[in-house]
Amino acid sequence: MVRGAITFISGGARSGKSAYAEKMLVSERGRLIYIASGVAFDQEMQERISKHRQDRKDAQWLTIEQPTNLHLALPQLQEGDLILWDCMTTWLANEMYEGFENGNPCWQRSGCLAQKQQQLMKTLAEISEIAAHLVIVSNEVLDEWPHYEEETEVYRRAIGELHQQLVQFSDTAIEMDHGLPLIWKGELR
């Protein structure tokens, strides 16, 4: 089986990552799939999700709500799909707090987060064998500060590790800055 193209797009909040990723895939020919990691926990997130849905409305995206366990989206995918996963950092936060309601979040359980990261990379490899083009969106967050609480430090380290793995895994790596794409690896399709 031939692996599809993989593009990794990162950048700060409101830098234009999602809009850029959507335009990239809409310009190609194929079934558009949007795998959404966001959960509407508060009013701000409800508004952001609503705006993203509105932005995608005209292009007829099929949206798969998958805030955790990304592998569960696999049965809904078809050969040659154009897939946008938005976003890795939201997914990571969701996975870190799995078990929180029982007082035992993943980030506090030995090996839990590492296992989730391994499963993620396996799942992305499987998606890349189905998709014609997989675009992964992630946020650049948490620049260096002198001290973080343990929980935030775990999140920051996991983002850094995953970003490095995703850049290696991808054909193209783009950083969005003020709506402008900075290509760090590969070239635009």
PDB file of C-alpha atoms in Angstrom:
ATOM      1  CA  MET A   1       0.000   0.000   0.000  1.00  0.00           C
ATOM      2  CA  VAL A   2       1.282   3.480  -0.888  1.00  0.00           C
ATOM      3  CA  ARG A   3       1.560   6.023   1.869  1.00  0.00           C
ATOM      4  CA  GLY A   4      -0.245   9.313   1.267  1.00  0.00           C
ATOM      5  CA  ALA A   5       1.306  12.737   1.695  1.00  0.00           C
ATOM      6  CA  ILE A   6       1.629  13.970   5.278  1.00  0.00           C
ATOM      7  CA  THR A   7       1.738  17.639   6.242  1.00  0.00           C
ATOM      8  CA  PHE A   8       2.316  18.894   9.787  1.00  0.00           C
ATOM      9  CA  ILE A   9       1.193  22.459  10.542  1.00  0.00           C
ATOM     10  CA  SER A  10       1.962  24.135  13.855  1.00  0.00           C
ATOM     11  CA  GLY A  11       1.765  27.679  15.127  1.00  0.00           C
ATOM     12  CA  GLY A  12       0.428  29.898  17.846  1.00  0.00           C
ATOM     13  CA  ALA A  13      -3.205  30.424  18.740  1.00  0.00           C
ATOM     14  CA  ARG A  14      -5.178  32.179  15.993  1.00  0.00           C
ATOM     15  CA  SER A  15      -2.203  32.073  13.605  1.00  0.00           C
ATOM     16  CA  GLY A  16      -4.278  30.731  10.701  1.00  0.00           C
ATOM     17  CA  LYS A  17      -3.316  27.051  10.989  1.00  0.00           C
ATOM     18  CA  SER A  18      -6.760  25.545  10.523  1.00  0.00           C
ATOM     19  CA  ALA A  19      -7.833  27.878   7.717  1.00  0.00           C
ATOM     20  CA  TYR A  20      -4.578  27.209   5.872  1.00  0.00           C
ATOM     21  CA  ALA A  21      -4.945  23.438   6.312  1.00  0.00           C
ATOM     22  CA  GLU A  22      -8.550  23.537   5.094  1.00  0.00           C
ATOM     23  CA  LYS A  23      -7.645  25.539   1.988  1.00  0.00           C
ATOM     24  CA  MET A  24      -4.789  23.163   1.258  1.00  0.00           C
ATOM     25  CA  LEU A  25      -7.067  20.115   1.223  1.00  0.00           C
ATOM     26  CA  VAL A  26     -10.056  21.783  -0.459  1.00  0.00           C
ATOM     27  CA  SER A  27      -7.782  22.584  -3.418  1.00  0.00           C
ATOM     28  CA  GLU A  28      -7.231  18.839  -3.936  1.00  0.00           C
ATOM     29  CA  ARG A  29      -9.725  16.330  -5.323  1.00  0.00           C
ATOM     30  CA  GLY A  30     -11.230  13.805  -2.940  1.00  0.00           C
ATOM     31  CA  ARG A  31     -13.536  13.241   0.005  1.00  0.00           C
ATOM     32  CA  LEU A  32     -12.816  15.806   2.732  1.00  0.00           C
ATOM     33  CA  ILE A  33     -12.611  14.423   6.272  1.00  0.00           C
ATOM     34  CA  TYR A  34     -12.215  16.630   9.341  1.00  0.00           C
ATOM     35  CA  ILE A  35     -11.229  14.746  12.501  1.00  0.00           C
ATOM     36  CA  ALA A  36     -12.044  17.100  15.368  1.00  0.00           C
ATOM     37  CA  SER A  37     -10.442  16.755  18.800  1.00  0.00           C
ATOM     38  CA  GLY A  38     -12.163  19.707  20.439  1.00  0.00           C
ATOM     39  CA  VAL A  39     -14.766  19.298  23.166  1.00  0.00           C
ATOM     40  CA  ALA A  40     -17.106  22.196  23.969  1.00  0.00           C
ATOM     41  CA  PHE A  41     -16.370  22.423  27.701  1.00  0.00           C
ATOM     42  CA  ASP A  42     -17.013  26.171  27.902  1.00  0.00           C
ATOM     43  CA  GLN A  43     -18.515  29.064  25.958  1.00  0.00           C
ATOM     44  CA  GLU A  44     -15.234  30.016  24.235  1.00  0.00           C
ATOM     45  CA  MET A  45     -14.695  26.468  22.962  1.00  0.00           C
ATOM     46  CA  GLN A  46     -18.336  26.258  21.831  1.00  0.00           C
ATOM     47  CA  GLU A  47     -17.814  29.424  19.791  1.00  0.00           C
ATOM     48  CA  ARG A  48     -14.541  28.167  18.291  1.00  0.00           C
ATOM     49  CA  ILE A  49     -16.102  24.836  17.288  1.00  0.00           C
ATOM     50  CA  SER A  50     -19.093  26.644  15.795  1.00  0.00           C
ATOM     51  CA  LYS A  51     -16.809  28.943  13.781  1.00  0.00           C
ATOM     52  CA  HIS A  52     -14.768  25.995  12.483  1.00  0.00           C
ATOM     53  CA  ARG A  53     -17.973  24.217  11.416  1.00  0.00           C
ATOM     54  CA  GLN A  54     -19.203  27.356   9.667  1.00  0.00           C
ATOM     55  CA  ASP A  55     -15.851  27.781   7.874  1.00  0.00           C
ATOM     56  CA  ARG A  56     -16.084  24.200   6.539  1.00  0.00           C
ATOM     57  CA  LYS A  57     -19.770  24.258   5.608  1.00  0.00           C
ATOM     58  CA  ASP A  58     -19.447  25.140   1.900  1.00  0.00           C
ATOM     59  CA  ALA A  59     -16.766  22.537   1.169  1.00  0.00           C
ATOM     60  CA  GLN A  60     -18.913  19.645   2.456  1.00  0.00           C
ATOM     61  CA  TRP A  61     -16.499  18.203   4.978  1.00  0.00           C
ATOM     62  CA  LEU A  62     -17.428  14.992   6.772  1.00  0.00           C
ATOM     63  CA  THR A  63     -16.662  15.686  10.428  1.00  0.00           C
ATOM     64  CA  ILE A  64     -15.624  12.911  12.789  1.00  0.00           C
ATOM     65  CA  GLU A  65     -15.718  13.985  16.442  1.00  0.00           C
ATOM     66  CA  GLN A  66     -12.843  12.085  18.062  1.00  0.00           C
ATOM     67  CA  PRO A  67     -11.501  13.888  21.154  1.00  0.00           C
ATOM     68  CA  THR A  68      -9.614  10.782  22.365  1.00  0.00           C
ATOM     69  CA  ASN A  69      -8.741   7.346  20.999  1.00  0.00           C
ATOM     70  CA  LEU A  70      -7.944   8.548  17.487  1.00  0.00           C
ATOM     71  CA  HIS A  71      -7.758   4.946  16.266  1.00  0.00           C
ATOM     72  CA  LEU A  72     -11.555   4.703  16.625  1.00  0.00           C
ATOM     73  CA  ALA A  73     -11.885   6.990  13.579  1.00  0.00           C
ATOM     74  CA  LEU A  74     -10.148   4.444  11.302  1.00  0.00           C
ATOM     75  CA  PRO A  75     -13.287   2.465  10.288  1.00  0.00           C
ATOM     76  CA  GLN A  76     -14.892   5.667   8.958  1.00  0.00           C
ATOM     77  CA  LEU A  77     -12.016   6.443   6.591  1.00  0.00           C
ATOM     78  CA  GLN A  78     -11.834   5.452   2.936  1.00  0.00           C
ATOM     79  CA  GLU A  79      -8.979   4.955   0.516  1.00  0.00           C
ATOM     80  CA  GLY A  80      -7.924   8.298  -0.982  1.00  0.00           C
ATOM     81  CA  ASP A  81      -9.550  10.548   1.649  1.00  0.00           C
ATOM     82  CA  LEU A  82      -8.177  14.034   2.280  1.00  0.00           C
ATOM     83  CA  ILE A  83      -7.927  14.123   6.068  1.00  0.00           C
ATOM     84  CA  LEU A  84      -7.440  17.072   8.399  1.00  0.00           C
ATOM     85  CA  TRP A  85      -6.847  16.268  12.083  1.00  0.00           C
ATOM     86  CA  ASP A  86      -7.334  19.360  14.234  1.00  0.00           C
ATOM     87  CA  CYS A  87      -5.648  19.361  16.646  1.00  0.00           C
ATOM     88  CA  MET A  88      -2.943  17.303  18.308  1.00  0.00           C
ATOM     89  CA  THR A  89      -2.522  19.535  21.365  1.00  0.00           C
ATOM     90  CA  THR A  90      -6.247  19.391  22.162  1.00  0.00           C
ATOM     91  CA  TRP A  91      -6.171  15.614  21.729  1.00  0.00           C
ATOM     92  CA  LEU A  92      -3.153  15.422  24.052  1.00  0.00           C
ATOM     93  CA  ALA A  93      -4.900  17.442  26.764  1.00  0.00           C
ATOM     94  CA  ASN A  94      -7.989  15.242  26.444  1.00  0.00           C
ATOM     95  CA  GLU A  95      -5.888  12.075  26.738  1.00  0.00           C
ATOM     96  CA  MET A  96      -3.852  13.448  29.663  1.00  0.00           C
ATOM     97  CA  TYR A  97      -7.031  13.872  31.702  1.00  0.00           C
ATOM     98  CA  GLU A  98      -8.601  10.519  30.817  1.00  0.00           C
ATOM     99  CA  GLY A  99      -9.504   9.043  34.213  1.00  0.00           C
ATOM    100  CA  PHE A 100      -9.742  12.465  35.901  1.00  0.00           C
ATOM    101  CA  GLU A 101     -13.359  11.835  36.906  1.00  0.00           C
ATOM    102  CA  ASN A 102     -12.125   8.873  38.997  1.00  0.00           C
ATOM    103  CA  GLY A 103      -9.266  10.851  40.557  1.00  0.00           C
ATOM    104  CA  ASN A 104      -6.637   9.049  38.493  1.00  0.00           C
ATOM    105  CA  PRO A 105      -5.776  11.064  35.348  1.00  0.00           C
ATOM    106  CA  CYS A 106      -3.507   9.502  32.749  1.00  0.00           C
ATOM    107  CA  TRP A 107      -0.730  12.048  33.267  1.00  0.00           C
ATOM    108  CA  GLN A 108      -0.305  10.769  36.845  1.00  0.00           C
ATOM    109  CA  ARG A 109      -0.263   7.056  35.911  1.00  0.00           C
ATOM    110  CA  SER A 110       3.130   5.581  35.131  1.00  0.00           C
ATOM    111  CA  GLY A 111       3.555   4.929  31.414  1.00  0.00           C
ATOM    112  CA  CYS A 112       0.016   5.948  30.475  1.00  0.00           C
ATOM    113  CA  LEU A 113       0.920   9.006  28.423  1.00  0.00           C
ATOM    114  CA  ALA A 114       3.831   7.241  26.696  1.00  0.00           C
ATOM    115  CA  GLN A 115       1.473   4.427  25.700  1.00  0.00           C
ATOM    116  CA  LYS A 116      -1.027   6.943  24.282  1.00  0.00           C
ATOM    117  CA  GLN A 117       1.760   8.641  22.300  1.00  0.00           C
ATOM    118  CA  GLN A 118       2.865   5.296  20.841  1.00  0.00           C
ATOM    119  CA  GLN A 119      -0.723   4.433  19.907  1.00  0.00           C
ATOM    120  CA  LEU A 120      -1.074   7.848  18.267  1.00  0.00           C
ATOM    121  CA  MET A 121       1.955   7.366  16.025  1.00  0.00           C
ATOM    122  CA  LYS A 122       0.756   3.865  15.081  1.00  0.00           C
ATOM    123  CA  THR A 123      -2.691   5.244  14.233  1.00  0.00           C
ATOM    124  CA  LEU A 124      -1.250   8.093  12.162  1.00  0.00           C
ATOM    125  CA  ALA A 125       0.815   5.566  10.203  1.00  0.00           C
ATOM    126  CA  GLU A 126      -2.376   3.581   9.528  1.00  0.00           C
ATOM    127  CA  ILE A 127      -4.240   6.731   8.468  1.00  0.00           C
ATOM    128  CA  SER A 128      -1.390   7.664   6.122  1.00  0.00           C
ATOM    129  CA  GLU A 129      -1.830   4.338   4.324  1.00  0.00           C
ATOM    130  CA  ILE A 130      -5.516   5.145   3.710  1.00  0.00           C
ATOM    131  CA  ALA A 131      -5.384   8.890   3.024  1.00  0.00           C
ATOM    132  CA  ALA A 132      -4.239  10.584  -0.146  1.00  0.00           C
ATOM    133  CA  HIS A 133      -3.182  13.475   2.102  1.00  0.00           C
ATOM    134  CA  LEU A 134      -3.164  13.725   5.898  1.00  0.00           C
ATOM    135  CA  VAL A 135      -2.764  17.181   7.438  1.00  0.00           C
ATOM    136  CA  ILE A 136      -2.043  17.335  11.168  1.00  0.00           C
ATOM    137  CA  VAL A 137      -2.599  20.642  12.977  1.00  0.00           C
ATOM    138  CA  SER A 138      -1.023  21.433  16.341  1.00  0.00           C
ATOM    139  CA  ASN A 139      -0.438  24.445  18.559  1.00  0.00           C
ATOM    140  CA  GLU A 140       2.863  25.920  19.618  1.00  0.00           C
ATOM    141  CA  VAL A 141       2.324  26.607  23.289  1.00  0.00           C
ATOM    142  CA  LEU A 142       4.273  27.127  26.450  1.00  0.00           C
ATOM    143  CA  ASP A 143       7.491  28.903  25.549  1.00  0.00           C
ATOM    144  CA  GLU A 144      10.271  28.566  28.069  1.00  0.00           C
ATOM    145  CA  TRP A 145       9.537  29.930  31.521  1.00  0.00           C
ATOM    146  CA  PRO A 146      11.679  29.487  34.604  1.00  0.00           C
ATOM    147  CA  HIS A 147       9.233  27.111  36.314  1.00  0.00           C
ATOM    148  CA  TYR A 148       6.118  25.113  35.514  1.00  0.00           C
ATOM    149  CA  GLU A 149       3.873  23.075  37.770  1.00  0.00           C
ATOM    150  CA  GLU A 150       4.406  19.324  37.299  1.00  0.00           C
ATOM    151  CA  GLU A 151       1.207  18.859  35.307  1.00  0.00           C
ATOM    152  CA  THR A 152       2.058  21.646  32.858  1.00  0.00           C
ATOM    153  CA  GLU A 153       5.621  20.383  32.528  1.00  0.00           C
ATOM    154  CA  VAL A 154       4.354  16.904  31.596  1.00  0.00           C
ATOM    155  CA  TYR A 155       2.123  18.470  28.917  1.00  0.00           C
ATOM    156  CA  ARG A 156       4.919  20.707  27.608  1.00  0.00           C
ATOM    157  CA  ARG A 157       7.381  17.821  27.351  1.00  0.00           C
ATOM    158  CA  ALA A 158       4.825  15.595  25.606  1.00  0.00           C
ATOM    159  CA  ILE A 159       4.044  18.327  23.049  1.00  0.00           C
ATOM    160  CA  GLY A 160       7.748  18.783  22.333  1.00  0.00           C
ATOM    161  CA  GLU A 161       8.310  15.051  21.894  1.00  0.00           C
ATOM    162  CA  LEU A 162       5.258  14.626  19.668  1.00  0.00           C
ATOM    163  CA  HIS A 163       6.126  17.651  17.535  1.00  0.00           C
ATOM    164  CA  GLN A 164       9.576  16.218  16.872  1.00  0.00           C
ATOM    165  CA  GLN A 165       8.091  12.827  15.975  1.00  0.00           C
ATOM    166  CA  LEU A 166       5.456  14.422  13.737  1.00  0.00           C
ATOM    167  CA  VAL A 167       8.008  16.518  11.863  1.00  0.00           C
ATOM    168  CA  GLN A 168      10.101  13.381  11.231  1.00  0.00           C
ATOM    169  CA  PHE A 169       6.969  11.470  10.158  1.00  0.00           C
ATOM    170  CA  SER A 170       5.768  14.220   7.814  1.00  0.00           C
ATOM    171  CA  ASP A 171       6.785  15.028   4.258  1.00  0.00           C
ATOM    172  CA  THR A 172       6.152  18.719   4.856  1.00  0.00           C
ATOM    173  CA  ALA A 173       6.376  20.731   8.107  1.00  0.00           C
ATOM    174  CA  ILE A 174       4.909  24.230   8.215  1.00  0.00           C
ATOM    175  CA  GLU A 175       4.851  26.805  10.981  1.00  0.00           C
ATOM    176  CA  MET A 176       2.114  29.407  10.690  1.00  0.00           C
ATOM    177  CA  ASP A 177       3.055  32.877  11.881  1.00  0.00           C
ATOM    178  CA  HIS A 178       0.597  35.753  11.511  1.00  0.00           C
ATOM    179  CA  GLY A 179      -1.212  33.916   8.709  1.00  0.00           C
ATOM    180  CA  LEU A 180       1.990  33.237   6.775  1.00  0.00           C
ATOM    181  CA  PRO A 181       3.272  29.702   6.200  1.00  0.00           C
ATOM    182  CA  LEU A 182       6.940  29.152   7.009  1.00  0.00           C
ATOM    183  CA  ILE A 183       8.051  25.902   5.411  1.00  0.00           C
ATOM    184  CA  TRP A 184      10.649  24.137   7.547  1.00  0.00           C
ATOM    185  CA  LYS A 185      10.634  20.777   5.772  1.00  0.00           C
ATOM    186  CA  GLY A 186       9.610  19.656   2.294  1.00  0.00           C
ATOM    187  CA  GLU A 187       7.582  21.785  -0.075  1.00  0.00           C
ATOM    188  CA  LEU A 188       3.976  22.669  -0.758  1.00  0.00           C
ATOM    189  CA  ARG A 189       1.969  20.335  -2.940  1.00  0.00           C
TER     190      ARG A 189
END
